[in-house]
mmCIF file of C-alpha atoms in Angstrom:
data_model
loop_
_atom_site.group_PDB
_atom_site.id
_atom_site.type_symbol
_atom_site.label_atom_id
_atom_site.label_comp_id
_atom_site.label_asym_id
_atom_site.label_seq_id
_atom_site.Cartn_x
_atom_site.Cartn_y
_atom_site.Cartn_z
ATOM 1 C CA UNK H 1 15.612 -18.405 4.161
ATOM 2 C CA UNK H 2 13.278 -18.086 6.912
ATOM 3 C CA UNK H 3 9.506 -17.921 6.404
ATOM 4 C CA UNK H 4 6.579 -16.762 7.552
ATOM 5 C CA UNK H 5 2.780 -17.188 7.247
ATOM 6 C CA UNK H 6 0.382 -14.110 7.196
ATOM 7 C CA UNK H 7 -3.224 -15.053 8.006
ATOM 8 C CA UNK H 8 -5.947 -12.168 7.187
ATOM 9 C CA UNK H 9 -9.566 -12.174 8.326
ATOM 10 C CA UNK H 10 -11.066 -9.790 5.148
ATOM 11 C CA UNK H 11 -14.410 -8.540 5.396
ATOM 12 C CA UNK H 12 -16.542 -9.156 1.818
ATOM 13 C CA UNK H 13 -16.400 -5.320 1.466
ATOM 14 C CA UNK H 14 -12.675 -5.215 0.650
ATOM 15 C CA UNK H 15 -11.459 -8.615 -0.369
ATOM 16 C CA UNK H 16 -11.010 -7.409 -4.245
ATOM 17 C CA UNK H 17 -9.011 -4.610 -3.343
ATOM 18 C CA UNK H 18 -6.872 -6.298 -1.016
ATOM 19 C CA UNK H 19 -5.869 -10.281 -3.527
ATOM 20 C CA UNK H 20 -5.288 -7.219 -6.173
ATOM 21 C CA UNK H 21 -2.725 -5.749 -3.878
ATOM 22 C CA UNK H 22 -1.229 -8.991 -3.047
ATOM 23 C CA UNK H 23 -1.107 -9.952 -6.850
ATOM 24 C CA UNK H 24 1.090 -6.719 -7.370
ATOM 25 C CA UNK H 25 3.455 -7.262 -4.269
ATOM 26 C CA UNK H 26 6.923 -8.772 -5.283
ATOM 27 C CA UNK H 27 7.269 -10.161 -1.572
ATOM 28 C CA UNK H 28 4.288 -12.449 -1.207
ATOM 29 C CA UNK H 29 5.583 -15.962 -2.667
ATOM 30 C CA UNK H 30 2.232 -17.734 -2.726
ATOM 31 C CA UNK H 31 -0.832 -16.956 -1.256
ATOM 32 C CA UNK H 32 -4.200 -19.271 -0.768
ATOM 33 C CA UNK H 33 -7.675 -17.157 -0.357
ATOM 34 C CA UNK H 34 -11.113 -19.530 0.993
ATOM 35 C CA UNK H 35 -14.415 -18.401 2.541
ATOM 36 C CA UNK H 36 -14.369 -18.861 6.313
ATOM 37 C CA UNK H 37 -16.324 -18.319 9.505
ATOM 38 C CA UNK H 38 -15.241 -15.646 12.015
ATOM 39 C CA UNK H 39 -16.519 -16.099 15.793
ATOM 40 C CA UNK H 40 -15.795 -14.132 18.817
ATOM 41 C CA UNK H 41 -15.204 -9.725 18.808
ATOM 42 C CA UNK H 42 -15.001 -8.677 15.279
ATOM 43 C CA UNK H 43 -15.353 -4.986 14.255
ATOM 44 C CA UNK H 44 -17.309 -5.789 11.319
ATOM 45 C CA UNK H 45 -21.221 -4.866 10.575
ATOM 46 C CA UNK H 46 -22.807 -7.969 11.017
ATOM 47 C CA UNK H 47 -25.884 -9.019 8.998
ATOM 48 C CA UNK H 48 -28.614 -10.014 10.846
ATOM 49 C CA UNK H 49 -28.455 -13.962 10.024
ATOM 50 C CA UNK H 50 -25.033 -13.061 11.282
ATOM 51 C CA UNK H 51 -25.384 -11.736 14.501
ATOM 52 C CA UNK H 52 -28.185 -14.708 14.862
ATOM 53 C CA UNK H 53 -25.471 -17.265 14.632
ATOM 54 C CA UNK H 54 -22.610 -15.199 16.061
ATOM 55 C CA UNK H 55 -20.618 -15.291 12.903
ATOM 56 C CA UNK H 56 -19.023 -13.393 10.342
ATOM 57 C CA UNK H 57 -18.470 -14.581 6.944
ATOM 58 C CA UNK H 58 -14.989 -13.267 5.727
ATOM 59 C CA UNK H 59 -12.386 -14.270 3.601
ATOM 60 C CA UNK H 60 -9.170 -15.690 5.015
ATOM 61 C CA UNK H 61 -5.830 -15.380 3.175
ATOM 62 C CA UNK H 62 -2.674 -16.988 3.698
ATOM 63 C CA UNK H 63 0.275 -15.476 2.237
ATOM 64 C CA UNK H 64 3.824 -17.009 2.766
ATOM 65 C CA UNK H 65 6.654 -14.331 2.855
ATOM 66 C CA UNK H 66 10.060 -13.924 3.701
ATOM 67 C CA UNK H 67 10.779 -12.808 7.353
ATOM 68 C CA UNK H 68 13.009 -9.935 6.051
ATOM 69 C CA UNK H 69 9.779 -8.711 3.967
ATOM 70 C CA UNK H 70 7.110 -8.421 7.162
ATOM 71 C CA UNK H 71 7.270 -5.359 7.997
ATOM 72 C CA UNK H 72 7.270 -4.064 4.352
ATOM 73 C CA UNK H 73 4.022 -6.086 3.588
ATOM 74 C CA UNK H 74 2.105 -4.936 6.737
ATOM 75 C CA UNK H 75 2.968 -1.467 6.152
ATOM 76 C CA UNK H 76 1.844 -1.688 2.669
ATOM 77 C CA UNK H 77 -1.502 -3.173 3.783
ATOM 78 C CA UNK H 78 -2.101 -0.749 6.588
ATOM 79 C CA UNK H 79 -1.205 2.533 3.680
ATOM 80 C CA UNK H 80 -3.724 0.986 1.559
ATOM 81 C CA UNK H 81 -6.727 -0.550 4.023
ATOM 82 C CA UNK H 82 -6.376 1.489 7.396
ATOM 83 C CA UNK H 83 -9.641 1.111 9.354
ATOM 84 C CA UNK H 84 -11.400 -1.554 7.205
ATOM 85 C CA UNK H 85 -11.548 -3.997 9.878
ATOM 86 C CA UNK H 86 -8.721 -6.420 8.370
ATOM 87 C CA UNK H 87 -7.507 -8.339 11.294
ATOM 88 C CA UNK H 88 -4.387 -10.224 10.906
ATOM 89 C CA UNK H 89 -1.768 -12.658 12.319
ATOM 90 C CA UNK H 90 1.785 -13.715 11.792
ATOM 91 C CA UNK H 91 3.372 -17.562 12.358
ATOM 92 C CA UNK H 92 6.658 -19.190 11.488
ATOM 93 C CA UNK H 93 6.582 -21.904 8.833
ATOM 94 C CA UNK H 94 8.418 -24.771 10.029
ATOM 95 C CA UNK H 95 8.711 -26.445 6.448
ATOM 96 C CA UNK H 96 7.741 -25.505 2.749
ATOM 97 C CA UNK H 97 8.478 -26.491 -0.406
ATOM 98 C CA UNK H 98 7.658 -27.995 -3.863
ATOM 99 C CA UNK H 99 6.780 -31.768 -4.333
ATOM 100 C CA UNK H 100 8.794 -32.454 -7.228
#
């Protein structure tokens, strides 16, 4: 089967509403959420302390999916979050599995 990882950049104001959505999705397999820094153009409303040090705090998520399920996920997501300012991007996982 041939897999894929999903990174989101989730602004504060939606992060809730979007690991519930992913809990309820059959086709996200695992999924890791962290606190991260974003830097460059982002469409969010920056704090003040934020625009001082030209970053946006924001939760990343990885989810790992099945190929065949990628266009049902990001569909999904864009019915439920249009115009929040998730930004998102899609690789190929070379190897995953279980240490057993």
């Amino acid at each position: 089967m041939s897999e894929l990882c999903l990174t989101l950049l989730c602004p504060p104001t939606i992060k809730e509403k979007l690991l519930d959505l992913l809990l309820m999705l059959p086709s996200t397999i695992v999924f890791t959420s962290k606190p991260t820094a974003a830097h460059g153009v982002v469409v969010w409303d920056l704090s003040q302390a934020e625009q001082v040090m030209g970053q946006a705090h924001v939760t990343e998520i990885q989810v790992i999916l099945a190929a065949a399920d990628k266009a049902i996920l990001l569909d999904t997501i864009r019915q439920k979050l249009a115009g929040t300012g998730l930004r998102y991007w899609v690789t190929t996982v070379v190897e995953a599995g279980e240490i057993a």
